[in-house]
Short mmCIF file of C-alpha atoms in Angstrom, two decimals:
data_model
loop_
_atom_site.label_atom_id
_atom_site.label_comp_id
_atom_site.label_asym_id
_atom_site.label_seq_id
_atom_site.Cartn_x
_atom_site.Cartn_y
_atom_site.Cartn_z
CA GLU A 11 49.65 104.24 -6.58
CA VAL A 12 47.41 101.28 -7.33
CA GLN A 13 49.14 98.67 -9.47
CA LEU A 14 47.96 95.33 -10.80
CA VAL A 15 50.53 93.22 -12.61
CA GLU A 16 49.51 90.00 -14.32
CA SER A 17 51.89 87.17 -15.12
CA GLY A 18 51.86 83.51 -16.07
CA GLY A 19 50.60 83.72 -19.61
CA GLY A 20 52.18 81.80 -22.44
CA LEU A 21 51.74 79.07 -25.00
CA VAL A 22 49.81 75.96 -23.95
CA GLN A 23 48.45 73.04 -25.91
CA PRO A 24 44.72 72.38 -26.15
CA GLY A 25 43.63 70.45 -23.09
CA GLY A 26 46.49 71.84 -21.05
CA SER A 27 46.59 73.93 -17.90
CA LEU A 28 48.02 77.27 -16.89
CA ARG A 29 47.97 79.43 -13.76
CA LEU A 30 47.79 83.18 -14.02
CA SER A 31 48.78 85.53 -11.21
CA CYS A 32 47.95 89.14 -10.51
CA ALA A 33 50.20 90.94 -8.05
CA ALA A 34 48.51 93.90 -6.38
CA SER A 35 50.13 96.89 -4.68
CA GLY A 36 49.27 100.40 -3.57
CA PHE A 37 46.06 99.48 -1.74
CA THR A 38 44.77 97.14 0.96
CA PHE A 39 44.22 94.10 -1.22
CA SER A 40 42.15 92.20 1.35
CA ASN A 41 39.46 94.91 1.29
CA TYR A 42 38.59 94.50 -2.38
CA ALA A 43 36.74 92.02 -4.56
CA MET A 44 38.75 91.08 -7.62
CA HIS A 45 37.87 89.91 -11.11
CA TRP A 46 39.29 88.41 -14.29
CA VAL A 47 38.23 89.71 -17.70
CA ARG A 48 39.61 88.46 -21.01
CA GLN A 49 39.90 89.75 -24.55
CA ALA A 50 40.45 87.46 -27.51
CA PRO A 51 42.70 88.89 -30.25
CA GLY A 52 40.82 91.61 -32.11
CA LYS A 53 37.66 90.98 -30.08
CA GLY A 54 35.77 92.61 -27.24
CA LEU A 55 35.94 92.21 -23.49
CA GLU A 56 34.48 89.06 -21.93
CA TYR A 57 33.79 88.68 -18.23
CA VAL A 58 35.41 85.58 -16.71
CA SER A 59 35.33 85.32 -12.92
CA ALA A 60 35.01 87.08 -9.57
CA ILE A 61 36.11 86.47 -5.99
CA SER A 62 35.13 88.29 -2.82
CA SER A 63 37.58 90.18 -0.65
CA TYR A 64 37.97 87.32 1.81
CA GLY A 65 38.28 84.64 -0.88
CA SER A 66 34.99 82.87 -0.59
CA SER A 67 32.10 82.87 -3.02
CA PRO A 68 33.85 82.55 -6.38
CA PHE A 69 31.74 83.19 -9.46
CA TYR A 70 32.30 82.12 -13.04
CA ALA A 71 30.96 82.85 -16.49
CA ASN A 72 29.30 79.82 -18.06
CA SER A 73 32.05 79.65 -20.67
CA VAL A 74 34.70 78.73 -18.06
CA LYS A 75 32.67 77.13 -15.27
CA GLY A 76 34.09 73.78 -14.26
CA ARG A 77 37.42 74.44 -16.00
CA PHE A 78 38.77 77.59 -14.31
CA THR A 79 39.30 78.28 -10.61
CA ILE A 80 39.78 81.73 -9.14
CA SER A 81 41.56 82.15 -5.82
CA ARG A 82 43.51 84.71 -3.85
CA ASP A 83 46.20 84.88 -1.19
CA ASN A 84 45.64 88.04 0.83
CA SER A 85 48.92 87.51 2.68
CA LYS A 86 50.73 87.77 -0.65
CA ASN A 87 48.45 90.41 -2.21
CA THR A 88 47.97 88.11 -5.16
CA LEU A 89 45.01 86.96 -7.25
CA TYR A 90 45.14 83.73 -9.23
CA LEU A 91 43.32 82.05 -12.07
CA GLN A 92 43.93 78.34 -12.51
CA MET A 93 42.88 77.41 -16.03
CA GLY A 94 42.37 73.80 -17.12
CA SER A 95 41.06 71.89 -20.16
CA LEU A 96 42.08 74.86 -22.25
CA ARG A 97 40.48 75.33 -25.65
CA ALA A 98 41.33 77.45 -28.67
CA GLU A 99 38.54 79.83 -27.70
CA ASP A 100 40.26 80.53 -24.37
CA MET A 101 43.11 82.25 -26.19
CA ALA A 102 43.06 85.86 -25.06
CA VAL A 103 44.70 88.60 -23.06
CA TYR A 104 43.62 88.09 -19.47
CA TYR A 105 43.18 91.18 -17.32
CA CYS A 106 42.73 91.32 -13.59
CA ALA A 107 40.54 94.16 -12.38
CA ARG A 108 39.72 95.63 -9.00
CA GLU A 109 36.12 96.24 -8.02
CA TYR A 110 35.64 99.48 -6.15
CA CYS A 111 34.78 98.74 -2.53
CA SER A 112 34.30 101.07 0.40
CA GLY A 113 33.01 100.71 3.92
CA GLY A 114 32.61 96.98 3.56
CA SER A 115 30.48 97.18 0.43
CA CYS A 116 31.48 96.76 -3.20
CA TRP A 117 29.98 98.80 -5.97
CA ASN A 118 29.89 96.72 -9.15
CA TYR A 119 32.40 98.50 -11.33
CA PHE A 120 36.07 98.05 -12.09
CA ASP A 121 38.18 101.03 -11.16
CA TYR A 122 41.66 99.65 -11.84
CA TRP A 123 42.93 97.18 -14.41
CA GLY A 124 46.24 95.48 -15.01
CA GLN A 125 48.00 95.50 -18.37
CA GLY A 126 47.08 91.91 -19.09
CA THR A 127 48.87 88.65 -19.85
CA LEU A 128 48.46 86.76 -23.12
CA VAL A 129 47.39 83.14 -23.15
CA THR A 130 47.91 81.32 -26.43
CA VAL A 131 46.27 77.93 -26.92
CA SER A 132 47.74 76.07 -29.85
CA SER A 133 49.29 72.75 -30.75
CA GLN B 8 24.57 85.61 -21.06
CA SER B 9 24.75 87.34 -24.46
CA ALA B 10 26.87 90.43 -24.97
CA LEU B 11 25.14 93.78 -24.77
CA THR B 12 24.56 95.33 -28.19
CA GLN B 13 26.60 98.36 -29.20
CA PRO B 14 27.11 99.90 -32.64
CA ALA B 15 30.33 98.69 -34.21
CA SER B 16 31.52 102.19 -34.95
CA VAL B 17 30.64 105.83 -34.38
CA SER B 18 32.50 108.80 -35.82
CA GLY B 19 32.42 112.55 -35.81
CA PRO B 20 34.60 115.60 -36.45
CA PRO B 21 36.44 117.37 -33.64
CA GLY B 22 34.10 119.41 -31.47
CA GLN B 23 30.99 117.42 -32.29
CA SER B 24 29.01 115.31 -29.83
CA ILE B 25 28.48 111.61 -30.36
CA THR B 26 26.40 109.04 -28.49
CA ILE B 27 27.07 105.32 -28.14
CA SER B 28 24.14 103.11 -27.26
CA CYS B 29 24.26 99.89 -25.25
CA THR B 30 21.17 97.70 -25.42
CA GLY B 31 20.50 94.78 -23.15
CA ILE B 32 17.49 93.02 -21.76
CA SER B 33 15.35 93.41 -18.69
CA GLY B 34 17.65 91.02 -16.84
CA ASP B 35 20.69 93.21 -17.13
CA VAL B 36 20.64 96.86 -18.19
CA GLY B 37 16.93 97.11 -17.48
CA SER B 38 17.17 95.66 -13.99
CA TYR B 39 20.12 97.44 -12.47
CA ASN B 40 21.47 100.99 -12.41
CA LEU B 41 24.88 99.36 -12.50
CA VAL B 42 26.08 100.16 -15.99
CA SER B 43 29.68 101.24 -16.42
CA TRP B 44 31.66 102.36 -19.45
CA TYR B 45 35.30 101.70 -20.30
CA GLN B 46 37.64 103.32 -22.80
CA GLN B 47 40.38 101.23 -24.36
CA HIS B 48 43.16 102.55 -26.54
CA PRO B 49 44.99 100.03 -28.77
CA GLY B 50 47.27 97.77 -26.78
CA LYS B 51 46.22 99.33 -23.49
CA ALA B 52 44.14 98.25 -20.53
CA PRO B 53 40.54 99.45 -20.26
CA LYS B 54 39.93 102.64 -18.29
CA LEU B 55 36.81 103.39 -16.28
CA MET B 56 34.91 106.39 -17.70
CA ILE B 57 31.41 106.14 -16.20
CA TYR B 58 29.93 104.07 -13.38
CA GLU B 59 26.43 103.55 -12.01
CA VAL B 60 24.97 104.75 -15.32
CA SER B 61 25.96 108.41 -15.06
CA LYS B 62 28.65 108.99 -12.45
CA ARG B 63 32.09 110.13 -13.49
CA PRO B 64 35.26 109.09 -11.62
CA SER B 65 37.58 111.87 -10.58
CA GLY B 66 40.00 112.70 -13.36
CA VAL B 67 37.61 111.85 -16.19
CA SER B 68 36.65 114.80 -18.36
CA ASN B 69 33.15 116.22 -17.93
CA ARG B 70 32.81 115.84 -21.70
CA PHE B 71 31.83 112.25 -20.93
CA SER B 72 28.32 111.60 -19.66
CA GLY B 73 26.06 108.60 -19.27
CA SER B 74 22.36 107.91 -19.14
CA LYS B 75 19.86 105.06 -19.28
CA SER B 76 16.33 104.52 -20.47
CA GLY B 77 14.71 101.13 -20.10
CA ASN B 78 17.01 98.46 -21.46
CA THR B 79 19.35 100.91 -23.21
CA ALA B 80 22.24 102.82 -21.70
CA SER B 81 24.11 105.56 -23.54
CA LEU B 82 27.49 107.23 -23.41
CA THR B 83 27.78 110.74 -24.83
CA ILE B 84 31.08 112.37 -25.66
CA SER B 85 30.77 116.12 -26.10
CA GLY B 86 33.33 118.31 -27.83
CA LEU B 87 35.00 115.33 -29.47
CA GLN B 88 38.81 115.44 -29.33
CA ALA B 89 41.49 113.43 -31.10
CA GLU B 90 42.42 111.68 -27.85
CA ASP B 91 38.88 110.28 -27.58
CA GLU B 92 39.56 107.97 -30.51
CA ALA B 93 39.41 104.52 -28.92
CA ASP B 94 37.20 101.52 -28.33
CA TYR B 95 34.40 101.90 -25.80
CA TYR B 96 32.68 99.10 -23.89
CA CYS B 97 29.60 99.17 -21.72
CA CYS B 98 29.22 96.70 -18.87
CA SER B 99 26.21 95.74 -16.81
CA TYR B 100 25.77 93.79 -13.61
CA VAL B 101 23.48 90.81 -14.23
CA GLY B 102 23.10 89.44 -10.73
CA SER B 103 24.81 86.62 -8.85
CA ARG B 104 28.05 88.61 -8.83
CA LEU B 105 28.37 88.34 -12.60
CA TYR B 106 28.65 90.91 -15.38
CA VAL B 107 28.23 91.21 -19.12
CA PHE B 108 30.10 93.52 -21.50
CA GLY B 109 28.94 95.11 -24.70
CA ASN B 110 30.51 94.05 -27.98
CA GLY B 111 32.39 97.34 -28.19
CA THR B 112 32.24 100.52 -30.28
CA LYS B 113 35.13 102.00 -32.20
CA VAL B 114 35.07 105.80 -32.02
CA THR B 115 36.79 107.59 -34.87
CA VAL B 116 37.54 111.31 -34.84
CA LEU B 117 37.34 112.47 -38.44
#
């Protein structure tokens, strides 16, 4: 069974940093591109960042570019999001999501999601 | 990248069909047949319902269908059931390995 379990959320002051983790199980993690999507309280989904299966070529939404860094450790089946210079508008539930990939190609949709971890930015 | 435009809410009685629209621009919905739809119940993670405009993952009811015309994609739910009451989000690939979501539609079963 595919499982994605996020952790690392919590309360952080504006300007602070936080690292989120997403532990994957039930599939060959190194074969799949992975993504972060967030949802502010009472708001819609917002795309955040992507990383390829082998960990190169990270991509970021303009809203987090230069402040967030996505990475992965395929030996630990874990995805990360290092968040810095946090702002009030970064407060959200952060989901990790798997992009469906097969035969070496990925297909631009998210077939599994974690339950999310809440990041609260407040002084 | 601005969010795709969805109606804030759509409702219907059990058994009826409803359609949720998702309007983008030529750079997103209009350029790629890579629109997906996600269902989200309160406090839960999103669930994939439709991918590549009109394809249904295994396990998703055939009451859910998708289509696209120009810059607008649509999700139709036929035979509306109480369990369909949820928020629905469209998502489009926009190039450079990035995506944009719709602002979300709350579906209410009357």
